[in-house]
PDB file of C-alpha atoms in Angstrom:
ATOM      1  CA  ALA A 977     -39.904  57.233  20.363  1.00 75.00           C
ATOM      2  CA  GLN A 978     -42.202  58.653  23.146  1.00 82.00           C
ATOM      3  CA  LYS A 979     -44.727  56.189  24.316  1.00 90.00           C
ATOM      4  CA  ILE A 980     -47.070  55.950  26.355  1.00 94.00           C
ATOM      5  CA  THR A 981     -48.251  53.249  28.890  1.00 95.00           C
ATOM      6  CA  GLN A 982     -51.832  52.213  30.161  1.00 96.00           C
ATOM      7  CA  THR A 983     -51.594  48.884  32.181  1.00 95.00           C
ATOM      8  CA  GLN A 984     -54.761  47.986  33.316  1.00 94.00           C
ATOM      9  CA  PRO A 985     -57.242  47.655  31.089  1.00 92.00           C
ATOM     10  CA  GLY A 986     -59.936  47.483  32.700  1.00 94.00           C
ATOM     11  CA  MET A 987     -60.791  48.187  36.984  1.00 95.00           C
ATOM     12  CA  PHE A 988     -63.308  47.493  39.444  1.00 96.00           C
ATOM     13  CA  VAL A 989     -62.544  49.613  43.149  1.00 96.00           C
ATOM     14  CA  GLN A 990     -65.605  49.259  46.161  1.00 97.00           C
ATOM     15  CA  GLU A 991     -67.172  52.894  46.119  1.00 97.00           C
ATOM     16  CA  LYS A 992     -65.561  55.048  48.524  1.00 96.00           C
ATOM     17  CA  GLU A 993     -61.738  52.957  48.587  1.00 97.00           C
ATOM     18  CA  ALA A 994     -58.742  54.894  46.903  1.00 97.00           C
ATOM     19  CA  VAL A 995     -57.442  53.410  43.054  1.00 97.00           C
ATOM     20  CA  THR A 996     -54.143  54.515  40.710  1.00 97.00           C
ATOM     21  CA  LEU A 997     -54.379  53.912  37.535  1.00 98.00           C
ATOM     22  CA  ASP A 998     -50.762  53.015  35.937  1.00 98.00           C
ATOM     23  CA  CYS A 999     -49.559  55.430  33.291  1.00 98.00           C
ATOM     24  CA  THR A1000     -45.556  55.269  32.531  1.00 97.00           C
ATOM     25  CA  TYR A1001     -44.230  57.109  29.710  1.00 96.00           C
ATOM     26  CA  ASP A1002     -41.084  56.963  27.559  1.00 94.00           C
ATOM     27  CA  THR A1003     -39.663  60.062  25.459  1.00 91.00           C
ATOM     28  CA  SER A1004     -36.042  61.443  25.832  1.00 89.00           C
ATOM     29  CA  ASP A1005     -37.128  64.879  25.722  1.00 88.00           C
ATOM     30  CA  PRO A1006     -36.094  66.946  28.765  1.00 88.00           C
ATOM     31  CA  SER A1007     -38.906  69.102  28.980  1.00 89.00           C
ATOM     32  CA  TYR A1008     -42.398  67.688  29.074  1.00 92.00           C
ATOM     33  CA  GLY A1009     -45.959  67.249  30.663  1.00 93.00           C
ATOM     34  CA  LEU A1010     -48.500  64.613  32.108  1.00 95.00           C
ATOM     35  CA  PHE A1011     -52.104  64.801  30.974  1.00 95.00           C
ATOM     36  CA  TRP A1012     -55.635  63.255  33.068  1.00 97.00           C
ATOM     37  CA  TYR A1013     -58.550  63.333  30.664  1.00 96.00           C
ATOM     38  CA  LYS A1014     -61.465  61.425  32.227  1.00 97.00           C
ATOM     39  CA  GLN A1015     -64.681  60.402  29.312  1.00 95.00           C
ATOM     40  CA  PRO A1016     -67.523  58.654  31.136  1.00 95.00           C
ATOM     41  CA  SER A1017     -70.072  56.371  29.047  1.00 93.00           C
ATOM     42  CA  SER A1018     -71.504  59.925  27.356  1.00 92.00           C
ATOM     43  CA  GLY A1019     -68.445  60.853  25.169  1.00 90.00           C
ATOM     44  CA  GLU A1020     -67.041  64.114  26.227  1.00 91.00           C
ATOM     45  CA  MET A1021     -63.396  64.482  27.215  1.00 93.00           C
ATOM     46  CA  ILE A1022     -62.397  65.896  30.615  1.00 94.00           C
ATOM     47  CA  PHE A1023     -59.579  67.307  31.535  1.00 94.00           C
ATOM     48  CA  LEU A1024     -58.539  66.055  34.585  1.00 96.00           C
ATOM     49  CA  ILE A1025     -54.435  67.331  36.071  1.00 96.00           C
ATOM     50  CA  TYR A1026     -51.661  67.960  35.145  1.00 94.00           C
ATOM     51  CA  GLN A1027     -48.430  67.578  35.322  1.00 95.00           C
ATOM     52  CA  GLY A1028     -44.744  68.721  34.493  1.00 92.00           C
ATOM     53  CA  SER A1029     -41.426  67.725  34.041  1.00 92.00           C
ATOM     54  CA  TYR A1030     -39.791  70.563  36.201  1.00 92.00           C
ATOM     55  CA  ASP A1031     -43.390  70.360  38.438  1.00 90.00           C
ATOM     56  CA  GLN A1032     -40.845  70.215  41.577  1.00 88.00           C
ATOM     57  CA  GLN A1033     -43.961  69.286  43.725  1.00 93.00           C
ATOM     58  CA  ASN A1034     -46.703  65.871  42.509  1.00 95.00           C
ATOM     59  CA  ALA A1035     -49.876  67.781  41.583  1.00 95.00           C
ATOM     60  CA  THR A1036     -53.062  67.733  43.286  1.00 96.00           C
ATOM     61  CA  GLU A1037     -56.763  68.764  41.578  1.00 95.00           C
ATOM     62  CA  GLY A1038     -59.820  67.814  44.512  1.00 96.00           C
ATOM     63  CA  ARG A1039     -59.680  63.754  45.111  1.00 97.00           C
ATOM     64  CA  TYR A1040     -57.472  63.586  41.975  1.00 97.00           C
ATOM     65  CA  SER A1041     -53.749  63.353  42.132  1.00 97.00           C
ATOM     66  CA  LEU A1042     -50.705  62.348  40.152  1.00 97.00           C
ATOM     67  CA  ASN A1043     -47.711  60.494  41.812  1.00 96.00           C
ATOM     68  CA  PHE A1044     -45.091  61.679  39.871  1.00 95.00           C
ATOM     69  CA  GLN A1045     -42.111  59.665  39.821  1.00 95.00           C
ATOM     70  CA  LYS A1046     -40.027  61.208  36.818  1.00 94.00           C
ATOM     71  CA  ALA A1047     -37.114  58.640  37.442  1.00 93.00           C
ATOM     72  CA  ARG A1048     -39.029  55.813  37.238  1.00 95.00           C
ATOM     73  CA  LYS A1049     -41.076  57.236  33.977  1.00 95.00           C
ATOM     74  CA  SER A1050     -44.730  56.710  36.003  1.00 97.00           C
ATOM     75  CA  ALA A1051     -47.141  59.534  36.432  1.00 97.00           C
ATOM     76  CA  ASN A1052     -50.019  57.192  38.317  1.00 98.00           C
ATOM     77  CA  LEU A1053     -53.402  59.408  38.910  1.00 98.00           C
ATOM     78  CA  VAL A1054     -55.351  58.288  42.662  1.00 98.00           C
ATOM     79  CA  ILE A1055     -57.784  58.967  43.249  1.00 97.00           C
ATOM     80  CA  SER A1056     -59.667  59.534  46.520  1.00 95.00           C
ATOM     81  CA  ALA A1057     -62.997  58.346  48.495  1.00 94.00           C
ATOM     82  CA  SER A1058     -63.754  56.073  44.743  1.00 96.00           C
ATOM     83  CA  GLN A1059     -67.597  57.610  43.963  1.00 96.00           C
ATOM     84  CA  LEU A1060     -69.853  56.300  41.129  1.00 97.00           C
ATOM     85  CA  GLY A1061     -70.023  58.842  38.916  1.00 96.00           C
ATOM     86  CA  ASP A1062     -65.775  57.622  38.806  1.00 97.00           C
ATOM     87  CA  SER A1063     -66.750  55.040  36.418  1.00 98.00           C
ATOM     88  CA  ALA A1064     -65.173  56.061  32.949  1.00 97.00           C
ATOM     89  CA  MET A1065     -62.410  55.600  30.626  1.00 96.00           C
ATOM     90  CA  TYR A1066     -59.390  56.743  32.518  1.00 97.00           C
ATOM     91  CA  PHE A1067     -56.830  58.882  29.357  1.00 97.00           C
ATOM     92  CA  CYS A1068     -53.148  58.973  30.737  1.00 97.00           C
ATOM     93  CA  ALA A1069     -51.699  61.529  27.617  1.00 95.00           C
ATOM     94  CA  MET A1070     -47.617  63.441  27.169  1.00 94.00           C
ATOM     95  CA  ARG A1071     -46.884  66.587  25.587  1.00 90.00           C
ATOM     96  CA  MET A1072     -43.325  67.119  24.225  1.00 81.00           C
ATOM     97  CA  ASP A1073     -42.100  70.405  24.548  1.00 78.00           C
ATOM     98  CA  SER A1074     -40.365  69.710  21.119  1.00 77.00           C
ATOM     99  CA  ASN A1075     -44.193  69.834  19.576  1.00 75.00           C
ATOM    100  CA  TYR A1076     -47.005  70.299  19.664  1.00 73.00           C
ATOM    101  CA  GLN A1077     -48.518  66.662  19.408  1.00 79.00           C
ATOM    102  CA  LEU A1078     -50.831  65.343  22.468  1.00 86.00           C
ATOM    103  CA  ILE A1079     -49.463  61.244  22.742  1.00 90.00           C
ATOM    104  CA  TRP A1080     -51.976  59.185  24.293  1.00 92.00           C
ATOM    105  CA  GLY A1081     -52.320  56.006  26.266  1.00 94.00           C
ATOM    106  CA  ALA A1082     -54.840  53.529  25.162  1.00 93.00           C
ATOM    107  CA  GLY A1083     -56.772  53.752  28.795  1.00 95.00           C
ATOM    108  CA  THR A1084     -57.760  52.190  31.660  1.00 97.00           C
ATOM    109  CA  LYS A1085     -61.743  51.435  32.366  1.00 96.00           C
ATOM    110  CA  LEU A1086     -62.103  51.883  35.706  1.00 97.00           C
ATOM    111  CA  ILE A1087     -65.428  50.705  37.444  1.00 97.00           C
ATOM    112  CA  ILE A1088     -66.755  52.027  41.223  1.00 97.00           C
ATOM    113  CA  LYS A1089     -68.782  49.234  42.508  1.00 96.00           C
ATOM    114  CA  PRO A1090     -71.594  50.634  45.299  1.00 94.00           C
TER     115      PRO A1090
ATOM    116  CA  ASN B 900     -70.622  79.768  26.887  1.00 62.00           C
ATOM    117  CA  ALA B 901     -69.836  77.616  24.248  1.00 73.00           C
ATOM    118  CA  GLY B 902     -66.754  76.156  24.277  1.00 93.00           C
ATOM    119  CA  VAL B 903     -65.710  74.073  21.371  1.00 96.00           C
ATOM    120  CA  THR B 904     -68.416  73.020  19.401  1.00 96.00           C
ATOM    121  CA  GLN B 905     -68.537  70.554  17.017  1.00 97.00           C
ATOM    122  CA  THR B 906     -70.802  69.407  14.095  1.00 96.00           C
ATOM    123  CA  PRO B 907     -72.178  67.054  12.590  1.00 96.00           C
ATOM    124  CA  LYS B 908     -73.009  64.622  15.496  1.00 95.00           C
ATOM    125  CA  PHE B 909     -73.774  61.557  13.721  1.00 96.00           C
ATOM    126  CA  GLN B 910     -73.035  60.992  10.064  1.00 96.00           C
ATOM    127  CA  VAL B 911     -73.301  58.403   7.745  1.00 97.00           C
ATOM    128  CA  LEU B 912     -71.591  57.849   4.716  1.00 96.00           C
ATOM    129  CA  LYS B 913     -70.602  56.166   1.342  1.00 97.00           C
ATOM    130  CA  THR B 914     -67.364  54.582   0.664  1.00 97.00           C
ATOM    131  CA  GLY B 915     -66.304  57.020  -1.821  1.00 96.00           C
ATOM    132  CA  GLN B 916     -68.346  61.227  -0.871  1.00 97.00           C
ATOM    133  CA  SER B 917     -66.644  63.148   0.673  1.00 95.00           C
ATOM    134  CA  MET B 918     -67.528  64.621   3.820  1.00 95.00           C
ATOM    135  CA  THR B 919     -66.246  67.998   5.974  1.00 97.00           C
ATOM    136  CA  LEU B 920     -65.998  68.246   9.707  1.00 98.00           C
ATOM    137  CA  GLN B 921     -66.778  71.491  11.394  1.00 98.00           C
ATOM    138  CA  CYS B 922     -65.735  72.701  15.125  1.00 98.00           C
ATOM    139  CA  ALA B 923     -65.310  76.178  16.096  1.00 97.00           C
ATOM    140  CA  GLN B 924     -64.126  77.454  19.238  1.00 97.00           C
ATOM    141  CA  ASP B 925     -65.218  80.706  20.254  1.00 95.00           C
ATOM    142  CA  MET B 926     -62.425  80.877  23.700  1.00 95.00           C
ATOM    143  CA  ASN B 927     -59.906  83.025  21.458  1.00 94.00           C
ATOM    144  CA  HIS B 928     -57.271  79.787  21.888  1.00 95.00           C
ATOM    145  CA  GLU B 929     -54.151  79.795  18.990  1.00 94.00           C
ATOM    146  CA  TYR B 930     -53.740  75.633  19.359  1.00 94.00           C
ATOM    147  CA  MET B 931     -56.380  73.510  17.828  1.00 95.00           C
ATOM    148  CA  SER B 932     -56.238  69.876  17.284  1.00 95.00           C
ATOM    149  CA  TRP B 933     -58.315  67.104  15.317  1.00 97.00           C
ATOM    150  CA  TYR B 934     -57.593  63.586  16.864  1.00 96.00           C
ATOM    151  CA  ARG B 935     -59.343  59.991  15.883  1.00 97.00           C
ATOM    152  CA  GLN B 936     -60.210  57.621  18.682  1.00 95.00           C
ATOM    153  CA  ASP B 937     -61.147  54.394  17.594  1.00 93.00           C
ATOM    154  CA  PRO B 938     -61.770  51.014  20.160  1.00 84.00           C
ATOM    155  CA  GLY B 939     -59.747  50.174  22.723  1.00 76.00           C
ATOM    156  CA  MET B 940     -56.655  52.150  21.493  1.00 79.00           C
ATOM    157  CA  GLY B 941     -55.991  56.302  22.503  1.00 85.00           C
ATOM    158  CA  LEU B 942     -56.403  58.986  20.515  1.00 92.00           C
ATOM    159  CA  ARG B 943     -54.734  59.423  18.083  1.00 93.00           C
ATOM    160  CA  LEU B 944     -53.040  62.737  16.073  1.00 93.00           C
ATOM    161  CA  ILE B 945     -55.017  63.699  12.121  1.00 96.00           C
ATOM    162  CA  HIS B 946     -53.441  67.168  11.466  1.00 96.00           C
ATOM    163  CA  TYR B 947     -53.478  69.932  13.652  1.00 94.00           C
ATOM    164  CA  SER B 948     -52.456  74.768  14.059  1.00 95.00           C
ATOM    165  CA  VAL B 949     -50.913  76.450  15.700  1.00 92.00           C
ATOM    166  CA  GLY B 950     -52.602  79.578  14.553  1.00 93.00           C
ATOM    167  CA  ALA B 951     -55.147  81.119  12.337  1.00 94.00           C
ATOM    168  CA  GLY B 952     -52.651  79.768   8.471  1.00 94.00           C
ATOM    169  CA  ILE B 953     -50.928  77.411  10.388  1.00 94.00           C
ATOM    170  CA  THR B 954     -51.526  73.870  10.093  1.00 95.00           C
ATOM    171  CA  ASP B 955     -49.262  70.660  10.078  1.00 93.00           C
ATOM    172  CA  GLN B 956     -49.475  67.018  10.707  1.00 93.00           C
ATOM    173  CA  GLY B 957     -50.315  64.635  13.113  1.00 91.00           C
ATOM    174  CA  GLU B 958     -49.943  60.501  13.468  1.00 89.00           C
ATOM    175  CA  VAL B 959     -52.700  59.475  11.562  1.00 94.00           C
ATOM    176  CA  PRO B 960     -53.093  62.868   8.333  1.00 96.00           C
ATOM    177  CA  ASN B 961     -54.113  60.404   5.391  1.00 96.00           C
ATOM    178  CA  GLY B 962     -56.567  61.294   3.894  1.00 96.00           C
ATOM    179  CA  TYR B 963     -58.155  64.285   5.226  1.00 97.00           C
ATOM    180  CA  ASN B 964     -57.119  67.869   4.856  1.00 97.00           C
ATOM    181  CA  VAL B 965     -57.601  71.611   7.144  1.00 97.00           C
ATOM    182  CA  SER B 966     -57.623  74.871   6.607  1.00 96.00           C
ATOM    183  CA  ARG B 967     -57.680  77.410   9.441  1.00 97.00           C
ATOM    184  CA  SER B 968     -58.495  80.290   7.663  1.00 96.00           C
ATOM    185  CA  THR B 969     -59.829  81.901  10.818  1.00 96.00           C
ATOM    186  CA  THR B 970     -58.939  81.475  14.856  1.00 96.00           C
ATOM    187  CA  GLU B 971     -61.907  80.589  15.726  1.00 97.00           C
ATOM    188  CA  ASP B 972     -62.855  77.258  13.380  1.00 97.00           C
ATOM    189  CA  PHE B 973     -60.137  73.913  11.422  1.00 98.00           C
ATOM    190  CA  PRO B 974     -63.049  72.726  10.097  1.00 98.00           C
ATOM    191  CA  LEU B 975     -61.712  68.700   9.106  1.00 98.00           C
ATOM    192  CA  ARG B 976     -62.723  67.547   5.446  1.00 97.00           C
ATOM    193  CA  LEU B 977     -62.317  63.762   4.417  1.00 96.00           C
ATOM    194  CA  LEU B 978     -61.310  63.417   0.698  1.00 91.00           C
ATOM    195  CA  SER B 979     -62.761  60.074  -0.061  1.00 96.00           C
ATOM    196  CA  ALA B 980     -63.906  58.176   2.765  1.00 95.00           C
ATOM    197  CA  ALA B 981     -62.603  54.649   3.465  1.00 96.00           C
ATOM    198  CA  PRO B 982     -64.916  52.636   5.026  1.00 96.00           C
ATOM    199  CA  SER B 983     -61.333  52.623   7.151  1.00 95.00           C
ATOM    200  CA  GLN B 984     -62.073  55.594   8.598  1.00 97.00           C
ATOM    201  CA  THR B 985     -65.310  54.765  10.758  1.00 97.00           C
ATOM    202  CA  SER B 986     -64.594  56.361  13.788  1.00 97.00           C
ATOM    203  CA  VAL B 987     -65.390  58.864  16.444  1.00 96.00           C
ATOM    204  CA  TYR B 988     -63.828  62.075  15.737  1.00 98.00           C
ATOM    205  CA  PHE B 989     -62.546  64.930  18.588  1.00 97.00           C
ATOM    206  CA  CYS B 990     -61.843  69.146  17.847  1.00 97.00           C
ATOM    207  CA  ALA B 991     -60.040  70.705  20.633  1.00 96.00           C
ATOM    208  CA  SER B 992     -58.517  73.591  20.803  1.00 95.00           C
ATOM    209  CA  SER B 993     -55.969  74.514  23.888  1.00 93.00           C
ATOM    210  CA  TYR B 994     -54.370  78.758  24.386  1.00 90.00           C
ATOM    211  CA  SER B 995     -50.967  77.676  24.850  1.00 84.00           C
ATOM    212  CA  ARG B 996     -48.890  74.134  24.198  1.00 77.00           C
ATOM    213  CA  ASN B 997     -48.713  73.808  27.811  1.00 77.00           C
ATOM    214  CA  GLN B 998     -52.253  74.564  28.842  1.00 85.00           C
ATOM    215  CA  PRO B 999     -55.059  71.407  28.770  1.00 88.00           C
ATOM    216  CA  GLN B1000     -56.999  70.887  25.914  1.00 91.00           C
ATOM    217  CA  HIS B1001     -60.952  72.139  25.977  1.00 93.00           C
ATOM    218  CA  PHE B1002     -62.955  69.590  23.836  1.00 95.00           C
ATOM    219  CA  GLY B1003     -65.437  69.054  21.586  1.00 96.00           C
ATOM    220  CA  ASP B1004     -68.630  66.260  22.740  1.00 94.00           C
ATOM    221  CA  GLY B1005     -67.039  64.721  19.287  1.00 95.00           C
ATOM    222  CA  THR B1006     -68.571  63.247  15.858  1.00 96.00           C
ATOM    223  CA  ARG B1007     -69.012  59.618  16.122  1.00 96.00           C
ATOM    224  CA  LEU B1008     -68.907  58.883  11.371  1.00 97.00           C
ATOM    225  CA  SER B1009     -69.100  55.917  10.148  1.00 96.00           C
ATOM    226  CA  ILE B1010     -68.691  54.787   6.449  1.00 96.00           C
ATOM    227  CA  LEU B1011     -70.792  51.712   4.282  1.00 95.00           C
TER     228      LEU B1011
END
C-alpha cells in the first residue's frame, strides 16, 4: 500500500541555519511525483516544490531543495538559511501516475528560533 | 485573481443537520478535490473530480456527496452531520495530475 512517513513531529532550528525535513515513501508504482507543502499558522496550504520519479536532477526552488534518493525512497526537503517566517507545518505528499489521489504525510512542525 | 474560493470559512452544525460546503475556482482547472484535515494527521482525500460530470471517491468518502456540473464549482454535501465530521475542510484544484494543487483557505466545521 502507498504510504508517506514523516518521522519528525517537531523541530527547533536556529535562524539562518539550514534544516532538513525527512520524508520517506512506499509505493510499487514506477511513476510517481512528490510534493512539499507549507502550512503556516494562518492555515493556508502553500506549494513549495515538486519532484518527479524520473527527474534526473534534484528539484530546487529558491531556498528550497529536494534531496531525492530513489533507491532509499526518500524525498527530504532542505531549507537553506532558515528565516523566522519558515516556522510552519510542512507536509510531504505523493501522487502515483496510476491514479489522481495524493497521499499525505502527517507533517512536521518547524519552529525557527531567533 | 481569486484562485480557489471556499465558503463558509466557519460553520457550526448540530448532529443530523445537512449542509453544503462551496468551492469555486476561476483558473479553468479540470482537477478538483476535497480533503479533510484532522489534528495530528495529514490531509485525507474525500472525493475528487477530473472534469465536469466526473467524480470519484477518495480515501474517506462516507457521509459526503459531491457533484461537478461545471468546471468552476465543486460543492461538498454533508448528508447527516456527525461529530466525527468535525474537521477543517480544504478544496483544491490543479490544471493536470502532474501540476501542484492550489488550495482554498479552508472551512472550519464543528458538529455538536
